Tab-separated table of C-alpha atoms and ligand atoms in Angstrom:
chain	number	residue	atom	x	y	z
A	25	UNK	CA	44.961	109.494	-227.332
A	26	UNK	CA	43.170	110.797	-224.196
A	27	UNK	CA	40.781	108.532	-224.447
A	28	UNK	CA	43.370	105.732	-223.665
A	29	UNK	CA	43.748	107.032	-220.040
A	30	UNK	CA	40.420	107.757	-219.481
A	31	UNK	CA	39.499	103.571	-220.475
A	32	UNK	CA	41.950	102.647	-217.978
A	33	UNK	CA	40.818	104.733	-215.712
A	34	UNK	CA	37.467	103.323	-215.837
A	35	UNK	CA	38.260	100.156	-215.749
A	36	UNK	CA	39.870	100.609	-212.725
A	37	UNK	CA	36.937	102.163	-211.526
A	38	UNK	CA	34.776	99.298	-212.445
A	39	UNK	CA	37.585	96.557	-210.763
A	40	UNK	CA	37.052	98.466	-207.055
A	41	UNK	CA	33.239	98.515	-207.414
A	42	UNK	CA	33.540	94.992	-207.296
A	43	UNK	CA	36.000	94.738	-204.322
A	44	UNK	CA	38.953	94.925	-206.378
A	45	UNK	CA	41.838	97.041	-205.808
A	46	UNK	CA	44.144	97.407	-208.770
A	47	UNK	CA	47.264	99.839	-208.579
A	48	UNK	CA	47.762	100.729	-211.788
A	49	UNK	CA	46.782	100.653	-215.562
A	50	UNK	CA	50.003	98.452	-215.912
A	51	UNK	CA	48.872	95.463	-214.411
A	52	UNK	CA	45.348	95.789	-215.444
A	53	UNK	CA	46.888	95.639	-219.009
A	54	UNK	CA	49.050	92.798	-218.016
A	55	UNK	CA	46.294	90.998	-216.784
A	56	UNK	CA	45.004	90.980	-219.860
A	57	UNK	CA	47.370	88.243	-221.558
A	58	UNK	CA	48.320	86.312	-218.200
A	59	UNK	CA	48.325	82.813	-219.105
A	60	UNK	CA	49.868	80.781	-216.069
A	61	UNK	CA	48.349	81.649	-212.777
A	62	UNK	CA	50.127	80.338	-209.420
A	63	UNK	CA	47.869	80.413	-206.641
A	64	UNK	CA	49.229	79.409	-202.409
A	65	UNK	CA	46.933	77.025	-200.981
A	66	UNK	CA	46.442	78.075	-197.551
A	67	UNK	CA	44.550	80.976	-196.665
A	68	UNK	CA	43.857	81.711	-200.688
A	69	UNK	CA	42.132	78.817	-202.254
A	70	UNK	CA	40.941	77.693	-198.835
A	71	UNK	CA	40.229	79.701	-195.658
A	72	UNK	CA	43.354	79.229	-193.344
A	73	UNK	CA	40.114	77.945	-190.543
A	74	UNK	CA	41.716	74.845	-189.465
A	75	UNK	CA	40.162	72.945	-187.374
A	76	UNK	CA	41.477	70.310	-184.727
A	77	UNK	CA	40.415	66.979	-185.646
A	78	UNK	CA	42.913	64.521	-183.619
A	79	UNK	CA	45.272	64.939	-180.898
A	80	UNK	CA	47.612	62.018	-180.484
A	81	UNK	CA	50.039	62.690	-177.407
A	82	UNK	CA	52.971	60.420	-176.492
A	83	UNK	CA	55.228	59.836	-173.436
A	84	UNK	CA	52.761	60.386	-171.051
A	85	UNK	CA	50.833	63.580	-171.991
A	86	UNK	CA	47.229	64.016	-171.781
A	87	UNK	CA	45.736	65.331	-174.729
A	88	UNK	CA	44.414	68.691	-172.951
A	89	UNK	CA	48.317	68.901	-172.023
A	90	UNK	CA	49.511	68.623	-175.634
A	91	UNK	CA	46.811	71.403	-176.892
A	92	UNK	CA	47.763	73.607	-173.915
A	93	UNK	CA	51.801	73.434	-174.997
A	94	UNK	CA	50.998	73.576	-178.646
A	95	UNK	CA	48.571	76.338	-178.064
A	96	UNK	CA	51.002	78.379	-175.765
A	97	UNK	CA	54.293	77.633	-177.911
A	98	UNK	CA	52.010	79.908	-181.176
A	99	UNK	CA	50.596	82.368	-178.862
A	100	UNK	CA	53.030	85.147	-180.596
A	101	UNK	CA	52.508	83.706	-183.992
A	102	UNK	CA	49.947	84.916	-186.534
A	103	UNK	CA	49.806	82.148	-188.866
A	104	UNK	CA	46.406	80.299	-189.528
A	105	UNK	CA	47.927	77.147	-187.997
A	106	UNK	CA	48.769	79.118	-184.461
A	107	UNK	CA	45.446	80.945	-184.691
A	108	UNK	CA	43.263	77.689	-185.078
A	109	UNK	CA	45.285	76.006	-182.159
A	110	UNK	CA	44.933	79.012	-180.134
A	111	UNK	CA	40.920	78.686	-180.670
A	112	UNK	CA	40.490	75.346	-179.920
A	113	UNK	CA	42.592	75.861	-176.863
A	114	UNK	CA	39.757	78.429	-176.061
A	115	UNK	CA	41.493	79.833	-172.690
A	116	UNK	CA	43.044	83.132	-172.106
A	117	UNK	CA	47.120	82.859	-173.106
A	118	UNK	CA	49.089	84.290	-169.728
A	119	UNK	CA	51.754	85.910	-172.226
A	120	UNK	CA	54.298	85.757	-168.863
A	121	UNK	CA	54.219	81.589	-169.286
A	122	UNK	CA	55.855	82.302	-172.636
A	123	UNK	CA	59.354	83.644	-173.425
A	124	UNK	CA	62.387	83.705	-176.454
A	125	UNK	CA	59.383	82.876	-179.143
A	126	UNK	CA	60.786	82.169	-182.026
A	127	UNK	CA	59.455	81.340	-185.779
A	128	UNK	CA	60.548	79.315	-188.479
A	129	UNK	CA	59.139	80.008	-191.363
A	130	UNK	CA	57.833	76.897	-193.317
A	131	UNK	CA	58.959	75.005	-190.465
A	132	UNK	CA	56.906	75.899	-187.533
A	133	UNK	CA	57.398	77.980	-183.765
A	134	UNK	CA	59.754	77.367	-181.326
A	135	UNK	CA	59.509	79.174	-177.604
A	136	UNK	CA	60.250	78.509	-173.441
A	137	UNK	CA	56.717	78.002	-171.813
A	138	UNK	CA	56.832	77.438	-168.358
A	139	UNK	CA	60.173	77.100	-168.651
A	140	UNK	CA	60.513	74.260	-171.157
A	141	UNK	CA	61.748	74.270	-174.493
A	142	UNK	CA	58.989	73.213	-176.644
A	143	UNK	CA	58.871	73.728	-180.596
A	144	UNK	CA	55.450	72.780	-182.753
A	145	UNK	CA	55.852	72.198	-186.455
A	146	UNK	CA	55.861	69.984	-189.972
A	147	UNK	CA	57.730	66.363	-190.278
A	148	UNK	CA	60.525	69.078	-191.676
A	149	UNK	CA	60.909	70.786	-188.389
A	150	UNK	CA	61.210	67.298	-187.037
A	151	UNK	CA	63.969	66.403	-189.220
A	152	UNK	CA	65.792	69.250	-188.736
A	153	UNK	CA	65.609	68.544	-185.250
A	154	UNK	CA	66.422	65.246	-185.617
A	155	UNK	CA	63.462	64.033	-183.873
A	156	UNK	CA	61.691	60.547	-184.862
A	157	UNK	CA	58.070	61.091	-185.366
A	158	UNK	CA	54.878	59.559	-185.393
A	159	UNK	CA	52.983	59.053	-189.040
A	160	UNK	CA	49.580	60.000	-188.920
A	161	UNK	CA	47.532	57.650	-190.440
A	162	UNK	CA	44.093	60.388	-191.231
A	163	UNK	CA	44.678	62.966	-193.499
A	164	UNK	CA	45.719	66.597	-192.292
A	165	UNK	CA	48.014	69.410	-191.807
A	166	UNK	CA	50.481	67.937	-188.498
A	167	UNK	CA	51.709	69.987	-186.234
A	168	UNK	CA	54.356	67.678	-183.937
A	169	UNK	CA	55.441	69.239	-180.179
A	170	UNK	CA	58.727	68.551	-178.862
A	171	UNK	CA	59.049	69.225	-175.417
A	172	UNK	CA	62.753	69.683	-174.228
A	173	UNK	CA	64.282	67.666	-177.333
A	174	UNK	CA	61.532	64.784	-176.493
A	175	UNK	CA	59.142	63.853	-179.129
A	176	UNK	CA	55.572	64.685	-177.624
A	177	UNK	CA	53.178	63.797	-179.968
A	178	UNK	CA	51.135	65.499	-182.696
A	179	UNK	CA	47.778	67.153	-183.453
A	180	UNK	CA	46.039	66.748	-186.691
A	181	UNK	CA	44.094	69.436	-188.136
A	182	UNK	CA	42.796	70.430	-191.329
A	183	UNK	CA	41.423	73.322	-193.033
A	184	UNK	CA	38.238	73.259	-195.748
A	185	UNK	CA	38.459	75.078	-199.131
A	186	UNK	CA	37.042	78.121	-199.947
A	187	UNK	CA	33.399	77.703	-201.133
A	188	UNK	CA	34.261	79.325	-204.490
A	189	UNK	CA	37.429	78.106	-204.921
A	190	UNK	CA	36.585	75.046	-207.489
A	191	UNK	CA	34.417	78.124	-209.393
A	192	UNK	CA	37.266	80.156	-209.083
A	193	UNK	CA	40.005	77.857	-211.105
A	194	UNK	CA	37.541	76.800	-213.841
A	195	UNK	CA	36.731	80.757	-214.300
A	196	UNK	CA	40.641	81.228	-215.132
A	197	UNK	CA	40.266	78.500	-217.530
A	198	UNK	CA	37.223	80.364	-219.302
A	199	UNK	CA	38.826	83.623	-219.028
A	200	UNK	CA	42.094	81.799	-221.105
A	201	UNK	CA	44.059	81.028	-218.368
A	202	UNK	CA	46.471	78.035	-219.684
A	203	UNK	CA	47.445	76.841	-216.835
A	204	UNK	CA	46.874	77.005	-212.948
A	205	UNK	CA	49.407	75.760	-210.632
A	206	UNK	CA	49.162	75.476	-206.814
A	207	UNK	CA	52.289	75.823	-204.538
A	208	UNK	CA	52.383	75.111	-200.892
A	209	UNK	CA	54.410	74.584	-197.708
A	210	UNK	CA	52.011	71.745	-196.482
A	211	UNK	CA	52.807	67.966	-196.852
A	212	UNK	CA	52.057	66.342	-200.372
A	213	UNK	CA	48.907	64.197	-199.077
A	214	UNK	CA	47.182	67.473	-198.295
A	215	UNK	CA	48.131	69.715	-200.805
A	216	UNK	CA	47.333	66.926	-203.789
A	217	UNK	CA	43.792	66.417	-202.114
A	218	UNK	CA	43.178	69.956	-202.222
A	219	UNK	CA	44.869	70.099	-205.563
A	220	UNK	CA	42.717	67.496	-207.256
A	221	UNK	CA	39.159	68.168	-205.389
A	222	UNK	CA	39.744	71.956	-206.827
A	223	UNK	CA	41.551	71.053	-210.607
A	224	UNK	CA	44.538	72.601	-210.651
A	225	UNK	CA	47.213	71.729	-213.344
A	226	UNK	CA	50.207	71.000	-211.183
A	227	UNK	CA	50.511	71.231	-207.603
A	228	UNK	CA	53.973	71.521	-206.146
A	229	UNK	CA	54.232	71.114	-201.973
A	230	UNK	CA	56.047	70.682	-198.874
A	231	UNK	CA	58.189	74.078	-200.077
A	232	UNK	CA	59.770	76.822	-198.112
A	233	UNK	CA	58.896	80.359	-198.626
A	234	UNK	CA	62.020	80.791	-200.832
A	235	UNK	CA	61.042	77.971	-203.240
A	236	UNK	CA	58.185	79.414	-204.184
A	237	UNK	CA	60.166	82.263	-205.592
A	238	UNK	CA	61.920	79.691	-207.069
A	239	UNK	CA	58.875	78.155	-208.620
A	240	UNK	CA	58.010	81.317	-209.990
A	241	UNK	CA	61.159	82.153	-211.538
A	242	UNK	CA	61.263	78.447	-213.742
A	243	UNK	CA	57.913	79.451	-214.783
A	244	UNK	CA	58.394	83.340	-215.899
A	245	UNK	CA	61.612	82.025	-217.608
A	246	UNK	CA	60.385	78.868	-219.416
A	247	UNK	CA	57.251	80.223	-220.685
A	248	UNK	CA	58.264	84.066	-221.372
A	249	UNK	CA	54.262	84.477	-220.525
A	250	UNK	CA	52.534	86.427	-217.822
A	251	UNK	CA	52.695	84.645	-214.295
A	252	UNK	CA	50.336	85.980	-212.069
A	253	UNK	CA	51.044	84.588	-208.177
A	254	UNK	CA	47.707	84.844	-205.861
A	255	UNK	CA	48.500	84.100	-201.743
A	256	UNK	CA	47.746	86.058	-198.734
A	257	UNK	CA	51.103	87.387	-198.244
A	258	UNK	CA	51.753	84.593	-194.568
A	259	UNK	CA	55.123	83.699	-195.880
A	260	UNK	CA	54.740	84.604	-199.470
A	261	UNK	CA	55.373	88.317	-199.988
A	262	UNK	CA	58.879	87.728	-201.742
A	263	UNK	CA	56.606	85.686	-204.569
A	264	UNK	CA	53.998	88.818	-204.369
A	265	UNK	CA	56.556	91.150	-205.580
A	266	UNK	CA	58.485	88.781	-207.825
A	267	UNK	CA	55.479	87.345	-210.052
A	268	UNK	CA	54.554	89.865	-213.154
A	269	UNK	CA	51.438	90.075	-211.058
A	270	UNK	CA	50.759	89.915	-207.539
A	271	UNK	CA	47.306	89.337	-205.938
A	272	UNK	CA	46.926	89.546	-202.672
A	273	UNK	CA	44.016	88.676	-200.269
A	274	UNK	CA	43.270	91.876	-199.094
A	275	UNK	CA	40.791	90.640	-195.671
A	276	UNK	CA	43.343	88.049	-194.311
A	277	UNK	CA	46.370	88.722	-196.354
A	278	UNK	CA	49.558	90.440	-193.993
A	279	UNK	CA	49.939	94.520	-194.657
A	280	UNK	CA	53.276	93.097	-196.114
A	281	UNK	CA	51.318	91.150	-198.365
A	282	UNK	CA	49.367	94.509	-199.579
A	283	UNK	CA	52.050	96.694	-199.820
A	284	UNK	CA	53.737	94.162	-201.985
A	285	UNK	CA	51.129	92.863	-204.354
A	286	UNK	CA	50.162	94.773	-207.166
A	287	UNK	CA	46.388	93.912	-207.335
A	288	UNK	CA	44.477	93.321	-203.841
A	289	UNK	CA	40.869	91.270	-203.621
A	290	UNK	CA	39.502	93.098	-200.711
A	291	UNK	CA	36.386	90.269	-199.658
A	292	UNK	CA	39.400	87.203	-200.662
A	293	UNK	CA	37.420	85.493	-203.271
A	294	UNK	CA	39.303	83.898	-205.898
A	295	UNK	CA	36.674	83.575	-207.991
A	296	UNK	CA	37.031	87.937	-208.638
A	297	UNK	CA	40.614	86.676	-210.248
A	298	UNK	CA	38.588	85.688	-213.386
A	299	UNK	CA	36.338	88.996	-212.968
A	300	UNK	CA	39.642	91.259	-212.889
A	301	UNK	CA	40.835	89.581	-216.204
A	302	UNK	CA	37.339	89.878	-217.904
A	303	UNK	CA	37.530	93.655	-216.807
A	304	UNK	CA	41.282	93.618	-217.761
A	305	UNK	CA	40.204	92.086	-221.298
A	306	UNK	CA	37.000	94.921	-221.782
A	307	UNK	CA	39.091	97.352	-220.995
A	308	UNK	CA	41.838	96.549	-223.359
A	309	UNK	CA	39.004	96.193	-226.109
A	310	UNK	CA	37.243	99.176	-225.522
A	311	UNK	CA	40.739	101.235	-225.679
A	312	UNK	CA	41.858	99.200	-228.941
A	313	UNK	CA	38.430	100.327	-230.243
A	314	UNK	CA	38.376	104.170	-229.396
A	315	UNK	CA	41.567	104.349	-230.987
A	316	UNK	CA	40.419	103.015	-234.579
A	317	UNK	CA	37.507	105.244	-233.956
B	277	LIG	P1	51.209	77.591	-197.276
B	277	LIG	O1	52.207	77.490	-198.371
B	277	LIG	O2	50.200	76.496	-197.387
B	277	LIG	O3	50.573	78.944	-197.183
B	277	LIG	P2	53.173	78.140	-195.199
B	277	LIG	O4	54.316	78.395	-196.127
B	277	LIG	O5	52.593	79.295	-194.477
B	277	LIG	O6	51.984	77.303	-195.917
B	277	LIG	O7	53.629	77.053	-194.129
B	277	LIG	C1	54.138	75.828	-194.560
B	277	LIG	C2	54.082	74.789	-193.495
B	277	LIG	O8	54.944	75.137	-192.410
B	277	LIG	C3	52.708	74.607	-192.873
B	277	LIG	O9	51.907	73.725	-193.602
B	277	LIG	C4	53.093	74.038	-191.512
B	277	LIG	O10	53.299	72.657	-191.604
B	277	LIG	C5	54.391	74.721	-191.184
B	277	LIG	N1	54.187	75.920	-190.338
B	277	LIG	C6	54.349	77.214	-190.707
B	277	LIG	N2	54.079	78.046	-189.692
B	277	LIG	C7	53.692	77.268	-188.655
B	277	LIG	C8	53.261	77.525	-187.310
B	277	LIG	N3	53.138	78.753	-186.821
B	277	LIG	N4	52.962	76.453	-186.536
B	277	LIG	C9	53.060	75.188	-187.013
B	277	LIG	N5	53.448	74.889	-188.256
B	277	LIG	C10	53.777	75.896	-189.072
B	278	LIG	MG1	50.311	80.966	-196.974
């Protein structure tokens, strides 16, 4: 019977030699017969580096004018999108230009900078705004800018997958993963490029942080299986704690995002998802066997 503590324990052991941190013999058990795995796109299957690859202003903005607003409208935010503007901006943010910032969460930023009211976000934010936007005809992540309640234009950017994410998703399908699903707040062109370059099952987009608990919950309760949910915590903590299993990107992912997930990949590879279960799965056999010994 002691031995049965001791093979978790070294399994455990074995998991953080390889960068991963997992909090208890629970989930490493749990991980063992996991069988749907839902992973969040951005920052966790690709690197949350966007970069800007078209500008499009309207009404009379230059395009060094739209960067600057969109760039100084995120300077409180920490999401990938705000930190990839701020770079390509690539001067110092005078913090004093910016005031009442304000973020809405699968939506996009709102604040006063230089005493406008400028907001930067999705086609949802735009909606909700009731602002008539431009369609993009490339394909990208769009950020629009409003500028006192008139449309301003939008900038395009988009982010590149992680180099072992496509590795990653066909190791859960070795390691007897059924079924990987990938849920996102992005627009549906991006996330089903991602989603099919990569070869995920199902890919489900353009949802707010709350549907993706919602997502989650169909799955646990259709299936009665294992769900594992793998994001980096930027709007998807409430999913970390609700899944069976949260995995959390332990390099980019939020402290939220630790503190909620149950198993955290310090480097953020996806691809040590797979190595956890095949640890999970030796450990399990290697406890099943010193008990028939
Ligand atoms: P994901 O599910 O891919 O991790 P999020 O839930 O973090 O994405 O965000 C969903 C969408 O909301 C983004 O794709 C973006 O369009 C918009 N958004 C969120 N935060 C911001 C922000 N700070 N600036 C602009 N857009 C944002
Ligand atoms: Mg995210």
């Amino acid at each position: 019977v002691i031995s049965i503590p001791l093979s978790f324990f070294g399994g455990i052991g074995g998991a953080s030699a390889k960068g991963i941190l997992v909090k208890g013999s629970n989930y490493l058990e749990a991980l063992s017969y996991t069988k749907y795995v839902v992973c969040d796109k951005t920052g966790t299957l690709t690197k949350g580096v966007f970069q800007v690859t078209e500008i499009h202003p309207e009404g009379g903005m230059s395009e060094a004018d739209l960067l600057e607003k969109a760039a100084l409208v995120e300077s409180y935010s920490n999401h990938p999108i705000s930190k990839s503007l701020k770079e390509a901006y690539g001067k110092e943010i005078d913090n004093n230009r910016v005031t009442d910032a304000k973020e809405i969460s699968g939506h996009g930023v709102s604040a006063v900078v230089d005493g406008h009211e400028v907001a930067a976000g999705n086609v949802k934010l735009m909606k909700q705004m009731n602002i008539q936007a431009a369609v993009p005809t490339s394909v990208g992540t769009e950020i629009h800018v409003v500028v006192d309640g008139k449309y301003a234009g939008y900038i395009l950017i988009s982010d590149v997958v992680k180099p072992n994410a496509k590795e990653a998703i066909s190791g859960l399908k070795a390691a007897g993963v059924e079924k990987v699903v990938m849920l996102t707040g992005d627009a549906k062109k991006v996330a089903d490029a991602v989603g099919s370059e990569l070869g995920v099952d199902e890919v489900r987009s353009e949802l707010l942080p709350g549907d993706k608990v919602d997502e989650v919950e169909k799955l646990i309760a259709a299936k009665g299986e294992k769900v594992a949910f793998v994001g980096d915590g930027i709007n998807d903590a409430p999913v970390l704690s609700r899944a069976d299993i949260g995995i959390a990107m332990g390099a980019l992912g939020s402290d939220a995002a630790i503190e909620a997930a149950d198993i955290v990949l310090m480097d953020d590879d996806p691809a040590k998802i797979a190595t956890a279960m095949k640890i999970s799965k030796k450990t399990l056999r290697i406890v099943h066997q010193n008990i028939v010994f």
